Each structure stands twice: as structure tokens, then as C-alpha cells.
Coordinates of C-alpha atoms and ligand atoms in Angstrom, one line a residue:
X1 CA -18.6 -0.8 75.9
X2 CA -16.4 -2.2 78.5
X3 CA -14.5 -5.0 78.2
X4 CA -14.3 -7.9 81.1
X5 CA -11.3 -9.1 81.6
X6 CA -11.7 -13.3 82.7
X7 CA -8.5 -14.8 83.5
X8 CA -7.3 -18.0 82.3
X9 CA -9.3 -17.9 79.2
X10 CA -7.8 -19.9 76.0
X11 CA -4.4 -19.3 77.4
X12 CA -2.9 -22.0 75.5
X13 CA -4.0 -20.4 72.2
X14 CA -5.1 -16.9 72.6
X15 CA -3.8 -13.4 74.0
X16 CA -7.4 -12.1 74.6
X17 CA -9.0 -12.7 77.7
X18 CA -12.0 -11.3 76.4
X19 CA -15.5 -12.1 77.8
X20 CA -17.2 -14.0 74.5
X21 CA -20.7 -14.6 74.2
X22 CA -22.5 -17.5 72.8
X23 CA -23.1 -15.4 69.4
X24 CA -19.0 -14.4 69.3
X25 CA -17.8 -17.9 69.7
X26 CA -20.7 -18.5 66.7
X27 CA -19.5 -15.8 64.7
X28 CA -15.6 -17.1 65.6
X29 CA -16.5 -20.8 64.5
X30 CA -18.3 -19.5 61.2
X31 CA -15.2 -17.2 60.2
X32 CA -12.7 -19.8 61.3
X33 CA -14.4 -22.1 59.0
X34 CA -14.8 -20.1 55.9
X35 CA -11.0 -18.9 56.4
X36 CA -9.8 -22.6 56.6
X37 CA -12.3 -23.4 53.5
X38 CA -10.9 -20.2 51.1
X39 CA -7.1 -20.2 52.4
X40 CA -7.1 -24.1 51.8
X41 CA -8.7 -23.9 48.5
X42 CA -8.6 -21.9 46.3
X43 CA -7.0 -18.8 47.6
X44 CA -4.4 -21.0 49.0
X45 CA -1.7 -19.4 47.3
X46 CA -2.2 -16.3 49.0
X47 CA -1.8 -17.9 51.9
X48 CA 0.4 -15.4 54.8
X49 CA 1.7 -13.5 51.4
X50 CA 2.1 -9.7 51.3
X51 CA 3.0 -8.6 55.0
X52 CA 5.7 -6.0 55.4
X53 CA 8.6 -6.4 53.1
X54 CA 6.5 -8.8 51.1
X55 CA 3.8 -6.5 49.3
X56 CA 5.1 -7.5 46.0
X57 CA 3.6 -11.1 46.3
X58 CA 0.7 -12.4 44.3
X59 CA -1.1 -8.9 43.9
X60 CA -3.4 -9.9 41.3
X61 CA -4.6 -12.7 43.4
X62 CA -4.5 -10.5 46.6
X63 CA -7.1 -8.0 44.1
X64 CA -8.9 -11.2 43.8
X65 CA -9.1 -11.7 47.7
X66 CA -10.0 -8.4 48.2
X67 CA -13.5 -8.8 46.0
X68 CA -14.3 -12.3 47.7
X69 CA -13.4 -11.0 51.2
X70 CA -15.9 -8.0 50.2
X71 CA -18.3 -10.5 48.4
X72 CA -18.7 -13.1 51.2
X73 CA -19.4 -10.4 53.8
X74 CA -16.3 -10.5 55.6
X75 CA -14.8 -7.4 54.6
X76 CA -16.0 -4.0 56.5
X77 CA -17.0 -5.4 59.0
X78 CA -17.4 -2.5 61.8
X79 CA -19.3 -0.7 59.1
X80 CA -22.8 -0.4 59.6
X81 CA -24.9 -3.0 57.3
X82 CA -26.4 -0.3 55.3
X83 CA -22.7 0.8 53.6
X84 CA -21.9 -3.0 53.2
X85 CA -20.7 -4.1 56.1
X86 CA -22.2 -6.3 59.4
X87 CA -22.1 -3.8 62.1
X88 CA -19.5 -5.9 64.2
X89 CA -19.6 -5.5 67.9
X90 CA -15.9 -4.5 69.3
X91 CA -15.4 -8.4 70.5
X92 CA -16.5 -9.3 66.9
X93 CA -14.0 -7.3 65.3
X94 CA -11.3 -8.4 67.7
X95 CA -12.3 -12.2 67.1
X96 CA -12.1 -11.3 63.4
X97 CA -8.1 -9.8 63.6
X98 CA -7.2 -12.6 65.6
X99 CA -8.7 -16.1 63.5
X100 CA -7.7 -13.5 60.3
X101 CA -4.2 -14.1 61.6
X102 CA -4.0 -16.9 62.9
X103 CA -5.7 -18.5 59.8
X104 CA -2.5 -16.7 57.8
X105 CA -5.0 -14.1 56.3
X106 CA -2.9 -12.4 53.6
X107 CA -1.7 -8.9 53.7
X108 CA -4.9 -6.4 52.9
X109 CA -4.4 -4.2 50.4
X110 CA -7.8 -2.8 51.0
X111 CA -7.1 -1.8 54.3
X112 CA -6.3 2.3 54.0
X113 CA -10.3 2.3 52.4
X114 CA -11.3 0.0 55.3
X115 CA -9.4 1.2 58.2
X116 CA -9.0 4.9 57.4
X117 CA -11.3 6.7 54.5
X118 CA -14.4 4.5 55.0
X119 CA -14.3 5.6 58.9
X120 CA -13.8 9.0 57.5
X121 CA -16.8 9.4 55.2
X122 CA -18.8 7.7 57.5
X123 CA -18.1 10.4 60.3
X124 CA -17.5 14.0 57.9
X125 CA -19.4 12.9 54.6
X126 CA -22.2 14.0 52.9
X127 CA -25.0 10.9 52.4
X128 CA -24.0 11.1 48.5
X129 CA -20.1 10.7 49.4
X130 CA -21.4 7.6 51.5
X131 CA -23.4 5.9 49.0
X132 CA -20.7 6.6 46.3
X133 CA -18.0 5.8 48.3
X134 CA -18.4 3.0 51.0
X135 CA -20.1 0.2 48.9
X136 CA -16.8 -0.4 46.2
X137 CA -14.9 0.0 49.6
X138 CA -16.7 -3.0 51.3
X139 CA -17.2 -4.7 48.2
X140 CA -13.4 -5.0 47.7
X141 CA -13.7 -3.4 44.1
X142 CA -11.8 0.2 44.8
X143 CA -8.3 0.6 46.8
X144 CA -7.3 3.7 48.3
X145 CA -4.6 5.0 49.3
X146 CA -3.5 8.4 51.6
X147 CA -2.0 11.8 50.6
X148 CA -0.6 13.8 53.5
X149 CA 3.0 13.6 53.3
X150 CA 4.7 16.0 51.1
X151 CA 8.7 16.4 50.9
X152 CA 8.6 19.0 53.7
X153 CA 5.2 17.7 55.5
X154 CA 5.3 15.1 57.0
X155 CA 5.8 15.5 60.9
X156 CA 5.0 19.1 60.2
X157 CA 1.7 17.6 58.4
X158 CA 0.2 21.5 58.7
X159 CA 3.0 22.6 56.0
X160 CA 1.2 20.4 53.4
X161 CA 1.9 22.9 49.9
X162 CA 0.1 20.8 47.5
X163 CA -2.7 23.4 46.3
X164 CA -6.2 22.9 44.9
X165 CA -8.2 25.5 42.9
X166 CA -11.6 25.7 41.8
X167 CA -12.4 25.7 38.0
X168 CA -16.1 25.4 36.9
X169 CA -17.5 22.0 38.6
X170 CA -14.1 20.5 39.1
X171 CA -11.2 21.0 41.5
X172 CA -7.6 20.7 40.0
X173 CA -4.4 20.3 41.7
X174 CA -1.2 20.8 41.5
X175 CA 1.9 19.7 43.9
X176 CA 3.7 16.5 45.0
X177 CA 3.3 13.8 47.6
X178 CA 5.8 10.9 48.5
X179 CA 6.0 7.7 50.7
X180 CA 2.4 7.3 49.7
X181 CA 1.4 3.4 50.2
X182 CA -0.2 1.5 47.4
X183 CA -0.1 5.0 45.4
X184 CA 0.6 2.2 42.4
X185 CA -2.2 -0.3 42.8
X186 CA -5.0 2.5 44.4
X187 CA -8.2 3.7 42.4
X188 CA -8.6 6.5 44.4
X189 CA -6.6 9.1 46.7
X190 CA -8.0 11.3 49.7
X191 CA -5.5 14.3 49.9
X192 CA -4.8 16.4 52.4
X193 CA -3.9 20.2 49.8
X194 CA -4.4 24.4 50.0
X195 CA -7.0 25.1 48.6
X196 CA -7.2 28.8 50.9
X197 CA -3.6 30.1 49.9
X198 CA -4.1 32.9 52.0
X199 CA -4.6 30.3 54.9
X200 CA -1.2 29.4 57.0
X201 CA -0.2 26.3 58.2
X202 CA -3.8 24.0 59.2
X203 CA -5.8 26.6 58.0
X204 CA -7.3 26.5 54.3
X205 CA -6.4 23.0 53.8
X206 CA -9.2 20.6 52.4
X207 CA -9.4 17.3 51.9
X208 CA -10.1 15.9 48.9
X209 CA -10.8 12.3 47.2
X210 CA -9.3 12.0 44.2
X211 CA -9.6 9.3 41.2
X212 CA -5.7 8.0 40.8
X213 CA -6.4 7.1 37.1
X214 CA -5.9 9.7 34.9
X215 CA -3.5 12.0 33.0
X216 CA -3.0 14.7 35.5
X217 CA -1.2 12.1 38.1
X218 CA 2.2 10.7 37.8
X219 CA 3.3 7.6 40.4
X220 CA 7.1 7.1 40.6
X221 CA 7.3 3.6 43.2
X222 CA 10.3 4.1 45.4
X223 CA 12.3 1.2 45.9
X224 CA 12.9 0.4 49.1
X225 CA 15.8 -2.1 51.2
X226 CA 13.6 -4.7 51.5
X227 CA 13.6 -4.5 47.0
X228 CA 10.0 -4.0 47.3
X229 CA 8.5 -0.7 46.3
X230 CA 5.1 -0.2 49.3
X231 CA 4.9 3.5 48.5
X232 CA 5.7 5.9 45.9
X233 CA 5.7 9.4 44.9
X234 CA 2.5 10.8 43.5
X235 CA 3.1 14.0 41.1
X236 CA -0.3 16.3 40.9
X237 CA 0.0 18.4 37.6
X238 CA -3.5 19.4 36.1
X239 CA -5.3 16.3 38.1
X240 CA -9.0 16.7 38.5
X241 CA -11.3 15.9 40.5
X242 CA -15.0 16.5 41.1
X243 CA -16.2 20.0 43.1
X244 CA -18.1 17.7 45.2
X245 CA -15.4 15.3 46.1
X246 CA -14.2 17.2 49.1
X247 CA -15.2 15.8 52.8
X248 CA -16.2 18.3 54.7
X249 CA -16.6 22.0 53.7
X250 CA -13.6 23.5 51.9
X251 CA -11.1 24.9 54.7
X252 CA -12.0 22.1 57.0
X253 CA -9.6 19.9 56.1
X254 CA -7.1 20.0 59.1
X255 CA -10.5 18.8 60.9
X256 CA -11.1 15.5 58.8
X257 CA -7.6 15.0 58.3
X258 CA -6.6 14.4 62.0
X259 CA -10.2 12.6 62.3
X260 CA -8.7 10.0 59.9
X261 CA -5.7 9.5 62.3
X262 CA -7.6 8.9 64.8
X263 CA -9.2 5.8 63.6
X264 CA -5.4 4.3 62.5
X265 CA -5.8 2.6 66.2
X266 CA -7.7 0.2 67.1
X267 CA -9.6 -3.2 67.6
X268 CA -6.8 -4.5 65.0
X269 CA -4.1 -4.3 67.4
X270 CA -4.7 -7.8 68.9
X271 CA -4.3 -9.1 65.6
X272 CA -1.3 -7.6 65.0
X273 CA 0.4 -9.3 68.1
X274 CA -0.8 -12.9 67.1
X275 CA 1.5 -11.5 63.9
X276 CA 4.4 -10.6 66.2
X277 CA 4.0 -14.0 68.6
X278 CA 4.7 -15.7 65.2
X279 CA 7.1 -14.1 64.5
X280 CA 9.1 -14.3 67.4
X281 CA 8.1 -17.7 67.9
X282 CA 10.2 -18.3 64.6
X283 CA 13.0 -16.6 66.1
X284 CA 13.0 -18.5 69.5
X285 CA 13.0 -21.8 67.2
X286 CA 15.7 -20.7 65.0
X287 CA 17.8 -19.6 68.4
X288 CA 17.0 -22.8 70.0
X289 CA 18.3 -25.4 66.7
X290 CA 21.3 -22.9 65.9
X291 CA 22.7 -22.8 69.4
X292 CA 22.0 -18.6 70.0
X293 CA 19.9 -19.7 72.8
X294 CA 23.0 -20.9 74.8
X295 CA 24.3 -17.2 74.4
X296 CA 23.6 -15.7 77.6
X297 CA 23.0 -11.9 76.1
X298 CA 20.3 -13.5 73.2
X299 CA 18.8 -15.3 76.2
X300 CA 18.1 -12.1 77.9
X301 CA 16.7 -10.6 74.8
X302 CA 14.3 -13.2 73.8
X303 CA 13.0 -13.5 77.2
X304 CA 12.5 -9.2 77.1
X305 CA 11.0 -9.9 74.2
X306 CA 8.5 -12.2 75.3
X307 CA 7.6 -10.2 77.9
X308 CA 7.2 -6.7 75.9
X309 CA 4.9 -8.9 73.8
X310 CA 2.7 -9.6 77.2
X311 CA 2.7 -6.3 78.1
X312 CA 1.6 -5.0 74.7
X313 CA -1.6 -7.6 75.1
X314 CA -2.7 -6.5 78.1
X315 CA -2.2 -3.0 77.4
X316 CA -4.3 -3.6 74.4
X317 CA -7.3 -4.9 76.5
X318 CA -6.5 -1.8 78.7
X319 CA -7.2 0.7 75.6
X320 CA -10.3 -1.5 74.4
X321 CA -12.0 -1.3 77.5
X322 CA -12.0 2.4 77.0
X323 CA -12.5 2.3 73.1
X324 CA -15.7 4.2 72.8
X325 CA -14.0 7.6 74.3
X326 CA -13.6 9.1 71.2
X327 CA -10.5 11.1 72.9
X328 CA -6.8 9.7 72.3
X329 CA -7.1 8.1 75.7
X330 CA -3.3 8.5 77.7
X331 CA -3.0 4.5 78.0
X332 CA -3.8 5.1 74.0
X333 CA -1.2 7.4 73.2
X334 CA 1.5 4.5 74.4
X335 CA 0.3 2.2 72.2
X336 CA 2.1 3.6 68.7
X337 CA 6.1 4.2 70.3
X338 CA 5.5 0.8 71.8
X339 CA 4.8 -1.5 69.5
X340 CA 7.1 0.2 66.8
X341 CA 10.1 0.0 69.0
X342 CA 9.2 -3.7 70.7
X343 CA 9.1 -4.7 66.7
X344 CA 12.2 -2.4 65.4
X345 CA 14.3 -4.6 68.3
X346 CA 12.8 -7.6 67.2
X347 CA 14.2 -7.1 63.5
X348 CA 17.5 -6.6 65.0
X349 CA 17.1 -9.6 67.5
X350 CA 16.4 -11.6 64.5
X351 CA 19.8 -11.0 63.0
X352 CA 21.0 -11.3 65.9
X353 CA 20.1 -14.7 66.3
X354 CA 21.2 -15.7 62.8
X355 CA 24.4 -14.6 63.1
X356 CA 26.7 -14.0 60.3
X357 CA 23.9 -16.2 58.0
X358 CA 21.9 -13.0 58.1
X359 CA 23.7 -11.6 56.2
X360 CA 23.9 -13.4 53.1
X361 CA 20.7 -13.1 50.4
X362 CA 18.3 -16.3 50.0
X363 CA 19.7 -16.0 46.5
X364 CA 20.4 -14.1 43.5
X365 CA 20.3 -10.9 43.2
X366 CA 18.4 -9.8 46.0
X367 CA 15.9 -12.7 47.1
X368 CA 15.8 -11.9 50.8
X369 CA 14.1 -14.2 53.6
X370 CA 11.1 -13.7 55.5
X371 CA 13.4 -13.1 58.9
X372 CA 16.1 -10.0 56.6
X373 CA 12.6 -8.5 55.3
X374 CA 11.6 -7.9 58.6
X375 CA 14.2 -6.9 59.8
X376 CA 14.6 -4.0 57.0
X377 CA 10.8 -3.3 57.1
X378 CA 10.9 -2.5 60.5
X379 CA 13.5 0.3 60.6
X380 CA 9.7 2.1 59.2
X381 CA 8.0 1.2 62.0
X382 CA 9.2 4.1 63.9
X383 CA 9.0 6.6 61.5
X384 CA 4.8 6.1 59.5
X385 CA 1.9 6.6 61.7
X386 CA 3.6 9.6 63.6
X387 CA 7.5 8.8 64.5
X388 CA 8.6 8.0 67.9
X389 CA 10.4 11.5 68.7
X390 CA 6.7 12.7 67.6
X391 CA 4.5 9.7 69.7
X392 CA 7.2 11.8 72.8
X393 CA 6.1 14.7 72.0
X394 CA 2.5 14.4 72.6
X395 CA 3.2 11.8 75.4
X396 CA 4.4 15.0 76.9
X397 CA 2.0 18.2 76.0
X398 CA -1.5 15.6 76.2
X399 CA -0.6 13.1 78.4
X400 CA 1.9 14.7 81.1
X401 CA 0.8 18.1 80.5
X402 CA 4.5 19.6 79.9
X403 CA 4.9 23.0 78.0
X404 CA 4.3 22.7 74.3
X405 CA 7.4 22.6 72.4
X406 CA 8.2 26.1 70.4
X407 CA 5.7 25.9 67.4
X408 CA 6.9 28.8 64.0
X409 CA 5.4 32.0 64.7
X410 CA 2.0 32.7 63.7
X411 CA 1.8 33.7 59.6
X412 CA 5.1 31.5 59.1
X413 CA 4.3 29.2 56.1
X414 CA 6.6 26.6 58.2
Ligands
FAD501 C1 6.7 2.7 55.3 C2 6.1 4.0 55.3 C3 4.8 4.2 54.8 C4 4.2 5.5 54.7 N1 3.0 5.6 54.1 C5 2.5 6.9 54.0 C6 1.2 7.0 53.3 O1 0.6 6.1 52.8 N2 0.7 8.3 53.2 C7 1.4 9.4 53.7 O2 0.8 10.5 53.6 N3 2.6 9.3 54.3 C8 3.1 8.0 54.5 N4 4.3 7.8 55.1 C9 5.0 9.0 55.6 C10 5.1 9.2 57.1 O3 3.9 9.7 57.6 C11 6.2 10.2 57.4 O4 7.5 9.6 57.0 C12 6.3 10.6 58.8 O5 5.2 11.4 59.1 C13 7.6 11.4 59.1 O6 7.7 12.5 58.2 P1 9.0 12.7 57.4 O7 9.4 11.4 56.7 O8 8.8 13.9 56.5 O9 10.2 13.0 58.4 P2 10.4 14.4 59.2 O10 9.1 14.9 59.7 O11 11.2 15.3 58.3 O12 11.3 13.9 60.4 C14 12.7 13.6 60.3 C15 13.2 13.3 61.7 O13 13.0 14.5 62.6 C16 12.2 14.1 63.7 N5 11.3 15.2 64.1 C17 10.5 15.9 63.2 N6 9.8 16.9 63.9 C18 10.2 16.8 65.2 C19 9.8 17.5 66.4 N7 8.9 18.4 66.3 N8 10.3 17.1 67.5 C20 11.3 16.1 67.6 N9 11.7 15.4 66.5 C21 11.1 15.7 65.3 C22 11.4 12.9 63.3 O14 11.0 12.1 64.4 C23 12.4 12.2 62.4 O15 13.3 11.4 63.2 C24 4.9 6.6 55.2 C25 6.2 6.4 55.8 C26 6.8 5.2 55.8 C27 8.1 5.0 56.4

């Protein structure tokens, strides 16, 4: 669909100029409500808890939020109704990142299943992966998590060593992955392992979903600066899973595997700005009542700030008006080494801004404040999702058409 720009529109309040009709500004009043209802009530504890550097917070509750998000119809919601969800229109979805935010939506731990494996089963599964699958997803009863990256895969995703082999109705697999997210809290794990070992690099890899509860699997969390542990490392030895459990054929996993990737972008992008605009907004106030504003180098910053925010909105309406391409569009392919670096500086601004108070802890031993979590958090941003020498890369070969970089010679396991 394509998305009308109309000037002027909500400035005071919102980033999207986006053309609503009667039934979104329905659908935005209904949300708005329930949000205000649940996140003043009885969820209100849960309240803008569990954003980066804070994933510790309130997890049961979170769980909780999950299965009344899912319950109330408000989880899902791109999916079509039959798999639980509403069958959102693109301004729908957008509306729903943007009041989710702005109502201090906590931080969704159901959001890999959501965001990434849902997508994925809908688009490469089998109509019994679908109906086994997407309904617990949507319900907010089963959290997943993602296997790609291995000690030496993670860039080079197409070195992935973890292998898979058949035995009677099962699959079982042996190997190791690391920095995966939620591994600890997830029911289930889609990973990306050989199960061809005569296939090199992408070729006879599979993906497979795999139950995280059981005997054969081993999560060590990492601990990370911000004292929080969001991913860990997942040990394979003996797991099993079911023969059926793989999307796609067997050998096709390179496919599915960059399909997944390809749905990390999207219609929650606006929402993640409203995230950043309050966050910065809490640095401009800090800067203003501690004096940093009268530095004339912090001045400079906040203002490039501001407007690297701007430009990240409108480029997002420039990506959405194109978002039924199903190619990485080249305004797309910005979008990741942009954001990432505008929120890396931010972290730093932040300290900036506080000075030499930055560095002290909240208190004992290691209770940080919202402002030090992000700033720690955000030294990830340019490294998950594809790192920004990576985002350069295929800025380059895809979008400017430059030579492709040297790749290991064919039959190289690396
Ligand atoms: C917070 C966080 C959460 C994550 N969650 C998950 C998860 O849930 N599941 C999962 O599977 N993975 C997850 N990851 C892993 C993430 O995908 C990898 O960290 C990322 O792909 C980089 O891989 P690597 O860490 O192995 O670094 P490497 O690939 O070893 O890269 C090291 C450095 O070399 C650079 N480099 C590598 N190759 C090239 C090249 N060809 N050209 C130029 N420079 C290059 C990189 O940019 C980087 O600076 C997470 C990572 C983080 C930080």
C-alpha cells in the first residue's frame, strides 16, 4: 500500500504524518483506552519495565502481560485472524507501536515469536507447523527465542557448525550457540544447524524448531555491563526434537533463515522512535536543570540529535510507503546503521550530559539508572541485527553496486 504523507498532522504529539481513516482513529481510541485501563490497573506495575538494560524487571508479571496482551486480542496483530491475530492494516500496526509506547507498553518478551518465527511459519511452514505453532504464539502462552549465532557464526552466519542428524522420527543435535536472547525464559528455539555435513557454508543447513525444555539443552545466561543477563549460551548435547519440526525441506535452511531477517524491519520502527524522543527528551531536561545546556559543544549535540531523530521519522515513512516490496528496498537497507549509531551517540550524549555523576552507581552494588543502562545497552546496538561494518557492506554490493568483498574459496568450511 502506499502511504500519504499529510503535513501538519498531530505535530504536537505525533512523528507520523500518516493518512488515518475513520476506522484507524477507531481502532487508535479503542487501544489507547484499553492500554490506559490495564497499565493503570492492574498491570500497572509493569508499567515502561523491561526495555534494554532492564529485562530483569518483573518477568513473571511481564509472562502475565504476555497471556492478557494475547487474550484481549492485542497481541499478533498483523497475523491473519485465522492464527490468532486481527489482520492489521500497515496504519493499524503503526498506530499500535506508537499508543503501545506512548502508553509505556512494557518490554515484550514475546516479541522474537511475534516479530520473527510467527512471520516465518506463516511464509515457509507446513499448515500443521501453523496450527501447532502460531496460536500459543498469539495467545502469549509460548516464548521463543533465535539460534543463529555460534562462537564463530555470527557475521559469517553461513559457518553455523551446530549439526543435526536423523534418528528414527526425531532429529537430535549437537553443537553450541551464544548471545541467544531470552534463551533462559523461551519454550521453544528455531535453529539455524548442519544437518548435510557434506554441504559447505549455506548449503545443508536446516532450520529447525526446537522445545528448550529438556535434558539435552544447557542455558548458561551471560552477564552483561548493564548486570543484566538478555542472552545466554545454549549447549545442544543429545537435544531432540521432532522429524517434522523443520520449516522448510531439510537443506533449505539458508532460505528460511535469511527470510526470518527480513521481517526484523518494519512497521515497529515508529514506535521505537516515540522510545528514543523520550528518551532524549529526558536528556534535554536533565541538560537544561544541570547547566550542560549552557556548554556550547552539548548544545551542538542535542540539537544533532534532535535532528537525526527527524530524519529517522521521515525516513521511516519513506520505507513504509514502499513496505509491500518484499525486496530490502535501498532507503531500507539505511534504516539498521542509522538508528544504531543515532542511539549508540545518544548513550554517550547522556553521560555526557551528567557529567562526572554518571559515573557513580544509583546504589549498592551495582543498581544502575535508567540513563548508565542505556548507555551500556547501546554499545549492542551496533553489533545484533547485522553490525554496522556489515549494514556497509551490503550498503555497498546491493545498494551501490560495488564489487563484492573477497568471500573463502568455494569448499572452505569458513
Ligand atoms: C544484545 C545482543 C543480542 C543478540 N541476540 C541474538 C539472538 O537472540 N540470537 C542470535 O542468534 N544472535 C544474537 N546476537 C548475536 C549477533 O547476531 C552477533 O553478535 C552479530 O551477528 C555479530 O557476530 P559476532 O558477535 O560473532 O561478531 P563477528 O562476526 O566476529 O564480528 C566481529 C567484528 O568484525 C566485524 N566484521 C565481521 N565480518 C566482517 C566483514 N565481512 N567485513 C567487515 N567487518 C566485519 C564486525 O562488524 C565486528 O565489528 C546478539 C548480539 C547482541 C549484541
Amino acid at each position: 500500500m502506499s502511504v500519504a504523507l499529510r503535513p501538519g498532522r498531530r505535530a504536537d504529539e505525533s512523528p507520523v504524518h500518516l493518512r488515518f481513516s475513520e476506522d484507524d482513529e477507531a481502532f487508535r481510541r479503542e487501544l489507547a483506552a484499553w492500554l490506559e485501563t490495564e497499565l493503570s490497573g492492574p498491570f500497572a506495575h509493569v508499567r515502561g519495565r523491561g526495555g534494554p538494560g532492564d529485562e530483569h524487571a518483573a518477568l513473571e508479571e511481564r509472562l502475565a502481560w504476555e497471556r492478557h496482551l494475547g487474550q484481549s486480542g492485542w497481541s499478533c496483530i498483523a497475523w491473519p485472524a485465522e492464527f490468532g491475530g486481527r489482520g492489521a492494516t500497515l496504519t493499524q500496526q503503526v498506530i499500535f507501536y506508537e499508543e503501545y509506547a506512548r502508553a509505556g507498553g512494557p518490554g515484550r518478551l514475546g516479541h522474537i515469536g511475534e516479530g520473527l518465527l510467527g512471520p516465518t511459519v506463516i511464509a515457509f511452514g507446513t499448515d500443521a507447523q501453523k496450527r501447532r505453532f502460531l496460536p500459543p504464539i498469539a495467545r502469549g502462552e509460548e516464548i521463543w527465542c533465535q539460534g543463529y549465532s555460534e562462537p564463530n557464526a555470527g557475521s559469517d552466519l553461513a559457518n553455523v557448525q551446530t549439526r543435526a542428524t536423523r534418528d528414527g522420527d526425531d532429529w537430535v543435535i549437537e553443537g553450541q550457540k551464544v548471545w541467544t536472547s531470552w534463551a533462559q525464559w523461551a519454550d521453544w528455539c528455531f535453529v539455524l544447524c548442519r544437518t548435510d555435513p557434506e554441504g559447505a557454508r549455506h548449503r545443508g543447513l536446516s532450520y529447525l524448531l526446537v522445545p528448550m525444555r529438556q535434558d539435552g539443552i544447557e542455558v548458561r545466561p551471560i552477564v552483561q555491563m548493564t548486570g543484566d543477563s538478555e542472552f545466554s549460551e545454549v549447549f545442544f548435547d543429545g537435544a531432540r526434537t521432532a522429524a517434522e519440526n523443520v520449516v522448510g525441506e531439510p537443506g533449505d535452511g539458508w532460505k528460511v533463515a535469511m527470510g526470518t531477517l527480513a521481517f526484523e524491519r518494519g512497521a515497529s520502527t515508529l514506535g521505537q522512535q516515540l522510545l528514543f524522543q523520550y528518551e532524549l527528551d529526558q536528556v534535554i531536561a536533565i541538560a537544561k536543570e544541570n547547566g550542560a545546556a549552557r556548554d556550547p559543544v552539548i548544545r551542538q549535540r542535542l540539537a544533532d540529535a534532535w535532528i537525526g531523530l527527524q530524519i529517522q521519522r521521515y525516513h521511516a515513512l519513506r520505507v513504509l510507503s514502499n513496505a509491500e516490496s518484499p525486496e530490502l528496498s535501498r532507503e531500507a537497507m539505511i534504516t539498521k546503521i542509522y538508528w544504531a549509531s543515532w542511539h549508540r551517540d545518544l548513550g554517550k550524549l547522556a553521560m555526557d550530559v551528567l557529567g562526572p555523576e554518571s559515573e557513580i552507581a544509583d546504589g549498592a552494588p551495582y543498581d544502575l539508572t535508567r540513563l548508565q543502562r542505556l548507555f551500556l545497552f547501546t554499545r549492542a546496538d551496533t553489533i545484533y541485527a547485522g553490525s554496522n561494518q556489515i549494514q556497509r557492506n551490503l550498503i555497498a554490493e546491493r545498494a551501490l553496486g560495488l564489487p563484492r568483498e573477497p568471500r573463502p574459496a568455494a569448499g572452505s568450511t569458513r
